[in-house]
Amino acid sequence: MEKKTNEELQALAEKATAGDKEALEALVTGVQDMVFNLSLRMLGTFADAEDAAQDILLKMITHLSSFRGESLFTTWVFRIAVNHLKDYKKHMFAHAPLSFEFYGDDIKNGKIQDIPDLAQNVEQDILAEELKMSCTNVMLQCLDTESRCIFILGTMFRIDSRIAGEILEMTPEAYRQRLSRIRKKMAGFLEQYCGAYGGGTCRCRDRVNYAIQSHRLNPRQLDYTKTNEISVETMLDVKHAMEEMDDLSQDFSFCKAYQSPEHMKCLVQELLNSAQFSVIKNA
């Protein structure tokens, strides 16, 4: 989203509520990557993130008249998104939560030898990169929902503790303390097990065929490597409040940002162009 003052964003929201399609499109397209990336980290898979992000954008549109400019527009959107995602029960891991113990045991004891080549003529380096991005993202599912949300807001989006506390309904001090503990826990796990982002022995390239065999990696569906990344600077431009990261920030370079998939962008455009728009603008 092009940097705008809160007053400008409120004016856009008022125009959109009144039926100005271009104003609505500017708001939706401005935050859809932010909403998608939050959904991806919270839910673990592209498919679930697309579905949830569409739901969140629809909620944003239908509740647009309630935005009063008392907070930043992106803070208001984050609050809608976080509340939706914390209660989201339709994603893959909702009824089969992971744990660091399970992840660590699989790394130590997973039988990765003597598995045939299952790459289906896809380059090994591409599959290893896909596995690395998928693995580190799914690893976030080892955190409970609120801890995951705190980690993502603080590490990926670098939300100011006052604003994060407002979004999560906790004091800035409580948010900072919990974020520090969660990041140390995550960094400790990476250091113990992960060879890509820590000092562990796990190597993505060695586990490609094991991951394919266990249906954790599909050579014909490479979501991460086929999706365009967004630079950290560009991602942070969609919000106004930032805080400096501590020395652990380098441990979490796997928190990359991605452009919304084309399929999702098309669905958003279909929504904006549909007959439902006349109903939505009067919601």
PDB file of C-alpha atoms in Angstrom:
ATOM      1  CA  MET A   1       0.000   0.000   0.000  1.00  0.00           C
ATOM      2  CA  GLU A   2       1.277   3.461  -0.869  1.00  0.00           C
ATOM      3  CA  LYS A   3       2.060   5.266   2.363  1.00  0.00           C
ATOM      4  CA  LYS A   4      -0.931   7.377   3.423  1.00  0.00           C
ATOM      5  CA  THR A   5      -1.896   9.259   6.535  1.00  0.00           C
ATOM      6  CA  ASN A   6      -4.548   7.798   8.760  1.00  0.00           C
ATOM      7  CA  GLU A   7      -6.831  10.649   7.694  1.00  0.00           C
ATOM      8  CA  GLU A   8      -6.365   9.698   4.041  1.00  0.00           C
ATOM      9  CA  LEU A   9      -7.132   6.067   4.786  1.00  0.00           C
ATOM     10  CA  GLN A  10     -10.228   7.033   6.748  1.00  0.00           C
ATOM     11  CA  ALA A  11     -11.341   9.170   3.802  1.00  0.00           C
ATOM     12  CA  LEU A  12     -10.826   6.190   1.480  1.00  0.00           C
ATOM     13  CA  ALA A  13     -12.860   4.019   3.851  1.00  0.00           C
ATOM     14  CA  GLU A  14     -15.683   6.564   3.879  1.00  0.00           C
ATOM     15  CA  LYS A  15     -15.671   6.738   0.083  1.00  0.00           C
ATOM     16  CA  ALA A  16     -15.651   2.948  -0.175  1.00  0.00           C
ATOM     17  CA  THR A  17     -18.557   2.675   2.255  1.00  0.00           C
ATOM     18  CA  ALA A  18     -20.459   5.167   0.133  1.00  0.00           C
ATOM     19  CA  GLY A  19     -19.983   2.957  -2.924  1.00  0.00           C
ATOM     20  CA  ASP A  20     -16.726   4.209  -4.442  1.00  0.00           C
ATOM     21  CA  LYS A  21     -15.351   1.044  -6.022  1.00  0.00           C
ATOM     22  CA  GLU A  22     -11.904   2.499  -6.730  1.00  0.00           C
ATOM     23  CA  ALA A  23     -11.498   3.512  -3.083  1.00  0.00           C
ATOM     24  CA  LEU A  24     -12.538   0.045  -1.935  1.00  0.00           C
ATOM     25  CA  GLU A  25     -10.174  -1.603  -4.386  1.00  0.00           C
ATOM     26  CA  ALA A  26      -7.315   0.600  -3.154  1.00  0.00           C
ATOM     27  CA  LEU A  27      -7.950  -0.484   0.430  1.00  0.00           C
ATOM     28  CA  VAL A  28      -8.349  -4.183  -0.385  1.00  0.00           C
ATOM     29  CA  THR A  29      -5.348  -4.486  -2.691  1.00  0.00           C
ATOM     30  CA  GLY A  30      -3.281  -2.458  -0.240  1.00  0.00           C
ATOM     31  CA  VAL A  31      -3.701  -4.942   2.614  1.00  0.00           C
ATOM     32  CA  GLN A  32      -4.307  -8.277   0.879  1.00  0.00           C
ATOM     33  CA  ASP A  33      -0.632  -9.319   0.925  1.00  0.00           C
ATOM     34  CA  MET A  34      -0.402  -8.443   4.601  1.00  0.00           C
ATOM     35  CA  VAL A  35      -3.551 -10.448   5.378  1.00  0.00           C
ATOM     36  CA  PHE A  36      -2.375 -13.407   3.281  1.00  0.00           C
ATOM     37  CA  ASN A  37       1.046 -13.559   4.956  1.00  0.00           C
ATOM     38  CA  LEU A  38      -0.450 -13.391   8.441  1.00  0.00           C
ATOM     39  CA  SER A  39      -2.849 -16.196   7.463  1.00  0.00           C
ATOM     40  CA  LEU A  40      -0.047 -18.295   5.961  1.00  0.00           C
ATOM     41  CA  ARG A  41       2.061 -18.134   9.120  1.00  0.00           C
ATOM     42  CA  MET A  42      -0.895 -18.748  11.412  1.00  0.00           C
ATOM     43  CA  LEU A  43      -2.352 -21.694   9.473  1.00  0.00           C
ATOM     44  CA  GLY A  44       0.668 -23.352   7.853  1.00  0.00           C
ATOM     45  CA  THR A  45      -0.445 -23.981   4.246  1.00  0.00           C
ATOM     46  CA  PHE A  46      -1.117 -21.883   1.162  1.00  0.00           C
ATOM     47  CA  ALA A  47      -4.556 -23.375   0.541  1.00  0.00           C
ATOM     48  CA  ASP A  48      -5.785 -22.658   4.068  1.00  0.00           C
ATOM     49  CA  ALA A  49      -4.216 -19.193   4.009  1.00  0.00           C
ATOM     50  CA  GLU A  50      -5.998 -18.294   0.764  1.00  0.00           C
ATOM     51  CA  ASP A  51      -9.372 -19.365   2.147  1.00  0.00           C
ATOM     52  CA  ALA A  52      -8.894 -17.534   5.440  1.00  0.00           C
ATOM     53  CA  ALA A  53      -7.536 -14.385   3.781  1.00  0.00           C
ATOM     54  CA  GLN A  54     -10.592 -14.171   1.539  1.00  0.00           C
ATOM     55  CA  ASP A  55     -12.843 -14.488   4.596  1.00  0.00           C
ATOM     56  CA  ILE A  56     -10.896 -11.749   6.380  1.00  0.00           C
ATOM     57  CA  LEU A  57     -11.025  -9.367   3.415  1.00  0.00           C
ATOM     58  CA  LEU A  58     -14.764  -9.925   3.144  1.00  0.00           C
ATOM     59  CA  LYS A  59     -15.111  -9.148   6.857  1.00  0.00           C
ATOM     60  CA  MET A  60     -13.050  -6.007   6.360  1.00  0.00           C
ATOM     61  CA  ILE A  61     -15.286  -4.886   3.511  1.00  0.00           C
ATOM     62  CA  THR A  62     -18.561  -5.574   5.304  1.00  0.00           C
ATOM     63  CA  HIS A  63     -17.394  -3.838   8.506  1.00  0.00           C
ATOM     64  CA  LEU A  64     -15.722  -0.902   6.771  1.00  0.00           C
ATOM     65  CA  SER A  65     -18.308   1.579   8.032  1.00  0.00           C
ATOM     66  CA  SER A  66     -17.181   0.833  11.610  1.00  0.00           C
ATOM     67  CA  PHE A  67     -13.654   2.170  10.962  1.00  0.00           C
ATOM     68  CA  ARG A  68     -13.528   5.574  12.696  1.00  0.00           C
ATOM     69  CA  GLY A  69      -9.854   6.410  12.325  1.00  0.00           C
ATOM     70  CA  GLU A  70      -9.233   6.020  16.057  1.00  0.00           C
ATOM     71  CA  SER A  71      -6.361   3.652  15.242  1.00  0.00           C
ATOM     72  CA  LEU A  72      -4.247   3.097  12.163  1.00  0.00           C
ATOM     73  CA  PHE A  73      -6.186   1.433   9.364  1.00  0.00           C
ATOM     74  CA  THR A  74      -3.711  -1.441   9.276  1.00  0.00           C
ATOM     75  CA  THR A  75      -4.092  -1.901  13.045  1.00  0.00           C
ATOM     76  CA  TRP A  76      -7.848  -2.147  12.545  1.00  0.00           C
ATOM     77  CA  VAL A  77      -7.322  -4.748   9.785  1.00  0.00           C
ATOM     78  CA  PHE A  78      -4.836  -6.695  11.930  1.00  0.00           C
ATOM     79  CA  ARG A  79      -7.398  -6.858  14.727  1.00  0.00           C
ATOM     80  CA  ILE A  80     -10.038  -8.277  12.388  1.00  0.00           C
ATOM     81  CA  ALA A  81      -7.538 -10.767  10.960  1.00  0.00           C
ATOM     82  CA  VAL A  82      -6.144 -11.899  14.320  1.00  0.00           C
ATOM     83  CA  ASN A  83      -9.598 -12.436  15.822  1.00  0.00           C
ATOM     84  CA  HIS A  84     -10.634 -14.447  12.775  1.00  0.00           C
ATOM     85  CA  LEU A  85      -7.484 -16.576  12.688  1.00  0.00           C
ATOM     86  CA  LYS A  86      -7.376 -17.323  16.417  1.00  0.00           C
ATOM     87  CA  ASP A  87     -10.798 -18.963  16.108  1.00  0.00           C
ATOM     88  CA  TYR A  88     -10.239 -20.536  12.679  1.00  0.00           C
ATOM     89  CA  LYS A  89     -10.987 -24.261  12.843  1.00  0.00           C
ATOM     90  CA  LYS A  90     -11.003 -25.279   9.178  1.00  0.00           C
ATOM     91  CA  HIS A  91      -7.259 -25.535   8.596  1.00  0.00           C
ATOM     92  CA  MET A  92      -5.189 -28.695   8.336  1.00  0.00           C
ATOM     93  CA  PHE A  93      -3.655 -28.506  11.818  1.00  0.00           C
ATOM     94  CA  ALA A  94      -6.749 -27.432  13.760  1.00  0.00           C
ATOM     95  CA  HIS A  95      -7.520 -30.963  14.945  1.00  0.00           C
ATOM     96  CA  ALA A  96      -4.006 -32.402  14.724  1.00  0.00           C
ATOM     97  CA  PRO A  97      -1.743 -29.896  16.504  1.00  0.00           C
ATOM     98  CA  LEU A  98       2.010 -30.332  16.314  1.00  0.00           C
ATOM     99  CA  SER A  99       4.601 -30.024  19.079  1.00  0.00           C
ATOM    100  CA  PHE A 100       8.322 -29.326  19.254  1.00  0.00           C
ATOM    101  CA  GLU A 101       8.741 -32.785  20.788  1.00  0.00           C
ATOM    102  CA  PHE A 102       7.094 -34.422  17.761  1.00  0.00           C
ATOM    103  CA  TYR A 103       9.145 -32.317  15.338  1.00  0.00           C
ATOM    104  CA  GLY A 104      12.397 -33.048  17.131  1.00  0.00           C
ATOM    105  CA  ASP A 105      11.686 -36.773  17.334  1.00  0.00           C
ATOM    106  CA  ASP A 106      10.904 -36.905  13.611  1.00  0.00           C
ATOM    107  CA  ILE A 107      14.182 -35.158  12.800  1.00  0.00           C
ATOM    108  CA  LYS A 108      16.188 -37.539  15.001  1.00  0.00           C
ATOM    109  CA  ASN A 109      14.411 -40.779  14.190  1.00  0.00           C
ATOM    110  CA  GLY A 110      12.779 -40.355  10.783  1.00  0.00           C
ATOM    111  CA  LYS A 111      13.919 -43.095   8.421  1.00  0.00           C
ATOM    112  CA  ILE A 112      15.379 -41.072   5.571  1.00  0.00           C
ATOM    113  CA  GLN A 113      17.706 -43.718   4.143  1.00  0.00           C
ATOM    114  CA  ASP A 114      16.926 -46.251   1.436  1.00  0.00           C
ATOM    115  CA  ILE A 115      13.995 -44.293   0.007  1.00  0.00           C
ATOM    116  CA  PRO A 116      13.844 -44.284  -3.814  1.00  0.00           C
ATOM    117  CA  ASP A 117      14.102 -41.122  -5.839  1.00  0.00           C
ATOM    118  CA  LEU A 118      10.617 -39.588  -5.823  1.00  0.00           C
ATOM    119  CA  ALA A 119      11.530 -36.208  -7.304  1.00  0.00           C
ATOM    120  CA  GLN A 120       9.510 -36.709 -10.523  1.00  0.00           C
ATOM    121  CA  ASN A 121      12.216 -34.970 -12.562  1.00  0.00           C
ATOM    122  CA  VAL A 122      12.094 -31.805 -10.440  1.00  0.00           C
ATOM    123  CA  GLU A 123      15.523 -30.420  -9.553  1.00  0.00           C
ATOM    124  CA  GLN A 124      16.726 -31.478  -6.103  1.00  0.00           C
ATOM    125  CA  ASP A 125      17.724 -27.933  -5.142  1.00  0.00           C
ATOM    126  CA  ILE A 126      14.226 -26.646  -5.905  1.00  0.00           C
ATOM    127  CA  LEU A 127      12.631 -29.389  -3.822  1.00  0.00           C
ATOM    128  CA  ALA A 128      15.053 -28.752  -0.955  1.00  0.00           C
ATOM    129  CA  GLU A 129      14.190 -25.040  -0.962  1.00  0.00           C
ATOM    130  CA  GLU A 130      10.464 -25.807  -1.028  1.00  0.00           C
ATOM    131  CA  LEU A 131      10.878 -28.217   1.865  1.00  0.00           C
ATOM    132  CA  LYS A 132      12.883 -25.672   3.859  1.00  0.00           C
ATOM    133  CA  MET A 133      10.239 -22.963   3.498  1.00  0.00           C
ATOM    134  CA  SER A 134       7.383 -25.376   4.162  1.00  0.00           C
ATOM    135  CA  CYS A 135       9.072 -27.010   7.138  1.00  0.00           C
ATOM    136  CA  THR A 136       9.954 -23.781   8.923  1.00  0.00           C
ATOM    137  CA  ASN A 137       6.473 -22.389   8.325  1.00  0.00           C
ATOM    138  CA  VAL A 138       4.718 -25.526   9.553  1.00  0.00           C
ATOM    139  CA  MET A 139       7.057 -25.509  12.557  1.00  0.00           C
ATOM    140  CA  LEU A 140       5.127 -22.468  13.799  1.00  0.00           C
ATOM    141  CA  GLN A 141       2.224 -24.855  14.389  1.00  0.00           C
ATOM    142  CA  CYS A 142       4.199 -26.211  17.347  1.00  0.00           C
ATOM    143  CA  LEU A 143       3.281 -23.007  19.183  1.00  0.00           C
ATOM    144  CA  ASP A 144      -0.164 -22.556  20.708  1.00  0.00           C
ATOM    145  CA  THR A 145      -2.403 -20.173  18.774  1.00  0.00           C
ATOM    146  CA  GLU A 146      -1.784 -17.043  20.844  1.00  0.00           C
ATOM    147  CA  SER A 147       1.971 -17.636  21.092  1.00  0.00           C
ATOM    148  CA  ARG A 148       2.105 -18.149  17.335  1.00  0.00           C
ATOM    149  CA  CYS A 149       0.275 -14.894  16.806  1.00  0.00           C
ATOM    150  CA  ILE A 150       2.606 -13.016  19.158  1.00  0.00           C
ATOM    151  CA  PHE A 151       5.662 -14.462  17.411  1.00  0.00           C
ATOM    152  CA  ILE A 152       4.381 -13.577  13.926  1.00  0.00           C
ATOM    153  CA  LEU A 153       3.352 -10.023  14.824  1.00  0.00           C
ATOM    154  CA  GLY A 154       6.641  -9.367  16.592  1.00  0.00           C
ATOM    155  CA  THR A 155       9.071 -11.207  14.326  1.00  0.00           C
ATOM    156  CA  MET A 156       7.620 -10.995  10.842  1.00  0.00           C
ATOM    157  CA  PHE A 157       5.612  -7.770  10.972  1.00  0.00           C
ATOM    158  CA  ARG A 158       7.654  -6.090  13.707  1.00  0.00           C
ATOM    159  CA  ILE A 159       4.603  -4.542  15.283  1.00  0.00           C
ATOM    160  CA  ASP A 160       5.201  -1.965  17.994  1.00  0.00           C
ATOM    161  CA  SER A 161       4.452  -3.461  21.411  1.00  0.00           C
ATOM    162  CA  ARG A 162       1.787  -0.850  22.169  1.00  0.00           C
ATOM    163  CA  ILE A 163      -0.099  -1.643  18.987  1.00  0.00           C
ATOM    164  CA  ALA A 164       0.416  -5.399  19.326  1.00  0.00           C
ATOM    165  CA  GLY A 165      -0.924  -5.184  22.863  1.00  0.00           C
ATOM    166  CA  GLU A 166      -3.962  -3.338  21.559  1.00  0.00           C
ATOM    167  CA  ILE A 167      -4.543  -5.980  18.861  1.00  0.00           C
ATOM    168  CA  LEU A 168      -4.154  -8.885  21.294  1.00  0.00           C
ATOM    169  CA  GLU A 169      -5.805  -7.162  24.280  1.00  0.00           C
ATOM    170  CA  MET A 170      -2.788  -7.338  26.587  1.00  0.00           C
ATOM    171  CA  THR A 171      -0.425  -4.765  28.030  1.00  0.00           C
ATOM    172  CA  PRO A 172       2.664  -3.796  26.014  1.00  0.00           C
ATOM    173  CA  GLU A 173       4.821  -5.142  28.839  1.00  0.00           C
ATOM    174  CA  ALA A 174       3.087  -8.529  28.802  1.00  0.00           C
ATOM    175  CA  TYR A 175       3.416  -8.688  25.021  1.00  0.00           C
ATOM    176  CA  ARG A 176       7.149  -7.916  25.118  1.00  0.00           C
ATOM    177  CA  GLN A 177       7.796 -10.495  27.825  1.00  0.00           C
ATOM    178  CA  ARG A 178       5.885 -13.225  26.025  1.00  0.00           C
ATOM    179  CA  LEU A 179       7.476 -12.374  22.679  1.00  0.00           C
ATOM    180  CA  SER A 180      10.946 -12.626  24.219  1.00  0.00           C
ATOM    181  CA  ARG A 181      10.214 -16.056  25.743  1.00  0.00           C
ATOM    182  CA  ILE A 182       8.645 -17.402  22.539  1.00  0.00           C
ATOM    183  CA  ARG A 183      11.485 -16.207  20.351  1.00  0.00           C
ATOM    184  CA  LYS A 184      14.062 -17.787  22.652  1.00  0.00           C
ATOM    185  CA  LYS A 185      12.123 -21.053  22.546  1.00  0.00           C
ATOM    186  CA  MET A 186      11.936 -20.979  18.756  1.00  0.00           C
ATOM    187  CA  ALA A 187      15.602 -20.002  18.398  1.00  0.00           C
ATOM    188  CA  GLY A 188      16.601 -22.805  20.776  1.00  0.00           C
ATOM    189  CA  PHE A 189      14.763 -25.395  18.696  1.00  0.00           C
ATOM    190  CA  LEU A 190      16.330 -24.137  15.463  1.00  0.00           C
ATOM    191  CA  GLU A 191      19.789 -24.156  17.010  1.00  0.00           C
ATOM    192  CA  GLN A 192      19.367 -27.728  18.265  1.00  0.00           C
ATOM    193  CA  TYR A 193      17.850 -29.328  15.178  1.00  0.00           C
ATOM    194  CA  CYS A 194      17.895 -27.157  12.046  1.00  0.00           C
ATOM    195  CA  GLY A 195      20.926 -27.149   9.780  1.00  0.00           C
ATOM    196  CA  ALA A 196      19.605 -24.278   7.660  1.00  0.00           C
ATOM    197  CA  TYR A 197      18.888 -21.726  10.396  1.00  0.00           C
ATOM    198  CA  GLY A 198      20.748 -23.185  13.365  1.00  0.00           C
ATOM    199  CA  GLY A 199      23.480 -25.614  14.331  1.00  0.00           C
ATOM    200  CA  GLY A 200      21.506 -28.825  13.973  1.00  0.00           C
ATOM    201  CA  THR A 201      22.169 -31.791  11.726  1.00  0.00           C
ATOM    202  CA  CYS A 202      18.900 -31.733   9.749  1.00  0.00           C
ATOM    203  CA  ARG A 203      19.495 -30.987   6.060  1.00  0.00           C
ATOM    204  CA  CYS A 204      16.525 -30.340   3.768  1.00  0.00           C
ATOM    205  CA  ARG A 205      18.236 -31.905   0.759  1.00  0.00           C
ATOM    206  CA  ASP A 206      18.702 -35.187   2.647  1.00  0.00           C
ATOM    207  CA  ARG A 207      15.031 -35.324   3.608  1.00  0.00           C
ATOM    208  CA  VAL A 208      13.385 -34.540   0.256  1.00  0.00           C
ATOM    209  CA  ASN A 209      12.403 -38.107  -0.641  1.00  0.00           C
ATOM    210  CA  TYR A 210      11.330 -38.830   2.945  1.00  0.00           C
ATOM    211  CA  ALA A 211       9.099 -35.731   2.838  1.00  0.00           C
ATOM    212  CA  ILE A 212       7.582 -36.769  -0.497  1.00  0.00           C
ATOM    213  CA  GLN A 213       6.952 -40.299   0.767  1.00  0.00           C
ATOM    214  CA  SER A 214       5.217 -38.959   3.897  1.00  0.00           C
ATOM    215  CA  HIS A 215       3.112 -36.530   1.797  1.00  0.00           C
ATOM    216  CA  ARG A 216       4.699 -33.430   3.291  1.00  0.00           C
ATOM    217  CA  LEU A 217       6.107 -32.364  -0.066  1.00  0.00           C
ATOM    218  CA  ASN A 218       4.508 -32.574  -3.500  1.00  0.00           C
ATOM    219  CA  PRO A 219       6.882 -32.071  -6.451  1.00  0.00           C
ATOM    220  CA  ARG A 220       3.872 -31.046  -8.563  1.00  0.00           C
ATOM    221  CA  GLN A 221       2.716 -28.365  -6.155  1.00  0.00           C
ATOM    222  CA  LEU A 222       5.560 -26.083  -5.149  1.00  0.00           C
ATOM    223  CA  ASP A 223       3.756 -23.209  -3.453  1.00  0.00           C
ATOM    224  CA  TYR A 224       6.759 -21.412  -1.966  1.00  0.00           C
ATOM    225  CA  THR A 225       9.228 -21.580  -4.822  1.00  0.00           C
ATOM    226  CA  LYS A 226       6.656 -20.564  -7.443  1.00  0.00           C
ATOM    227  CA  THR A 227       5.366 -17.575  -5.456  1.00  0.00           C
ATOM    228  CA  ASN A 228       7.086 -14.203  -5.676  1.00  0.00           C
ATOM    229  CA  GLU A 229       8.709 -12.980  -2.491  1.00  0.00           C
ATOM    230  CA  ILE A 230       8.174  -9.480  -1.128  1.00  0.00           C
ATOM    231  CA  SER A 231      11.123  -7.631   0.350  1.00  0.00           C
ATOM    232  CA  VAL A 232      11.035  -6.935   4.072  1.00  0.00           C
ATOM    233  CA  GLU A 233      11.098  -3.204   3.385  1.00  0.00           C
ATOM    234  CA  THR A 234       8.089  -3.406   1.082  1.00  0.00           C
ATOM    235  CA  MET A 235       6.165  -5.526   3.551  1.00  0.00           C
ATOM    236  CA  LEU A 236       6.817  -3.085   6.374  1.00  0.00           C
ATOM    237  CA  ASP A 237       5.611  -0.196   4.235  1.00  0.00           C
ATOM    238  CA  VAL A 238       2.008  -1.343   4.720  1.00  0.00           C
ATOM    239  CA  LYS A 239       2.102  -0.244   8.347  1.00  0.00           C
ATOM    240  CA  HIS A 240       3.457   2.783  10.196  1.00  0.00           C
ATOM    241  CA  ALA A 241       4.542   1.561  13.629  1.00  0.00           C
ATOM    242  CA  MET A 242       7.786  -0.432  13.875  1.00  0.00           C
ATOM    243  CA  GLU A 243      10.274  -1.302  16.581  1.00  0.00           C
ATOM    244  CA  GLU A 244      13.888  -2.416  16.447  1.00  0.00           C
ATOM    245  CA  MET A 245      14.541  -6.147  16.575  1.00  0.00           C
ATOM    246  CA  ASP A 246      16.911  -7.634  19.135  1.00  0.00           C
ATOM    247  CA  ASP A 247      19.881  -9.876  18.342  1.00  0.00           C
ATOM    248  CA  LEU A 248      17.646 -12.891  17.738  1.00  0.00           C
ATOM    249  CA  SER A 249      16.251 -11.370  14.543  1.00  0.00           C
ATOM    250  CA  GLN A 250      18.856 -13.096  12.382  1.00  0.00           C
ATOM    251  CA  ASP A 251      17.597 -16.482  13.589  1.00  0.00           C
ATOM    252  CA  PHE A 252      14.226 -15.946  11.964  1.00  0.00           C
ATOM    253  CA  SER A 253      15.170 -15.130   8.383  1.00  0.00           C
ATOM    254  CA  PHE A 254      12.785 -17.886   7.279  1.00  0.00           C
ATOM    255  CA  CYS A 255       9.911 -15.460   7.931  1.00  0.00           C
ATOM    256  CA  LYS A 256       9.785 -14.361   4.313  1.00  0.00           C
ATOM    257  CA  ALA A 257       6.824 -12.499   2.876  1.00  0.00           C
ATOM    258  CA  TYR A 258       5.025 -13.537  -0.301  1.00  0.00           C
ATOM    259  CA  GLN A 259       2.732 -11.907  -2.797  1.00  0.00           C
ATOM    260  CA  SER A 260      -0.830 -13.141  -2.662  1.00  0.00           C
ATOM    261  CA  PRO A 261      -1.267 -16.037  -5.120  1.00  0.00           C
ATOM    262  CA  GLU A 262      -2.800 -15.064  -8.453  1.00  0.00           C
ATOM    263  CA  HIS A 263      -5.785 -17.315  -7.731  1.00  0.00           C
ATOM    264  CA  MET A 264      -6.583 -15.273  -4.635  1.00  0.00           C
ATOM    265  CA  LYS A 265      -6.106 -11.965  -6.436  1.00  0.00           C
ATOM    266  CA  CYS A 266      -8.528 -13.112  -9.134  1.00  0.00           C
ATOM    267  CA  LEU A 267     -11.121 -14.073  -6.552  1.00  0.00           C
ATOM    268  CA  VAL A 268     -10.799 -10.681  -4.871  1.00  0.00           C
ATOM    269  CA  GLN A 269     -11.272  -8.955  -8.219  1.00  0.00           C
ATOM    270  CA  GLU A 270     -14.288 -11.138  -8.951  1.00  0.00           C
ATOM    271  CA  LEU A 271     -15.766 -10.079  -5.629  1.00  0.00           C
ATOM    272  CA  LEU A 272     -15.172  -6.402  -6.340  1.00  0.00           C
ATOM    273  CA  ASN A 273     -16.730  -6.780  -9.795  1.00  0.00           C
ATOM    274  CA  SER A 274     -19.663  -8.921  -8.712  1.00  0.00           C
ATOM    275  CA  ALA A 275     -23.292  -8.008  -8.179  1.00  0.00           C
ATOM    276  CA  GLN A 276     -22.646  -8.626  -4.477  1.00  0.00           C
ATOM    277  CA  PHE A 277     -20.737  -5.347  -4.336  1.00  0.00           C
ATOM    278  CA  SER A 278     -23.953  -3.346  -4.199  1.00  0.00           C
ATOM    279  CA  VAL A 279     -25.010  -5.417  -1.200  1.00  0.00           C
ATOM    280  CA  ILE A 280     -21.610  -5.238   0.503  1.00  0.00           C
ATOM    281  CA  LYS A 281     -21.344  -1.467   0.260  1.00  0.00           C
ATOM    282  CA  ASN A 282     -24.624  -1.122   2.113  1.00  0.00           C
ATOM    283  CA  ALA A 283     -23.716  -3.644   4.822  1.00  0.00           C
TER     284      ALA A 283
END
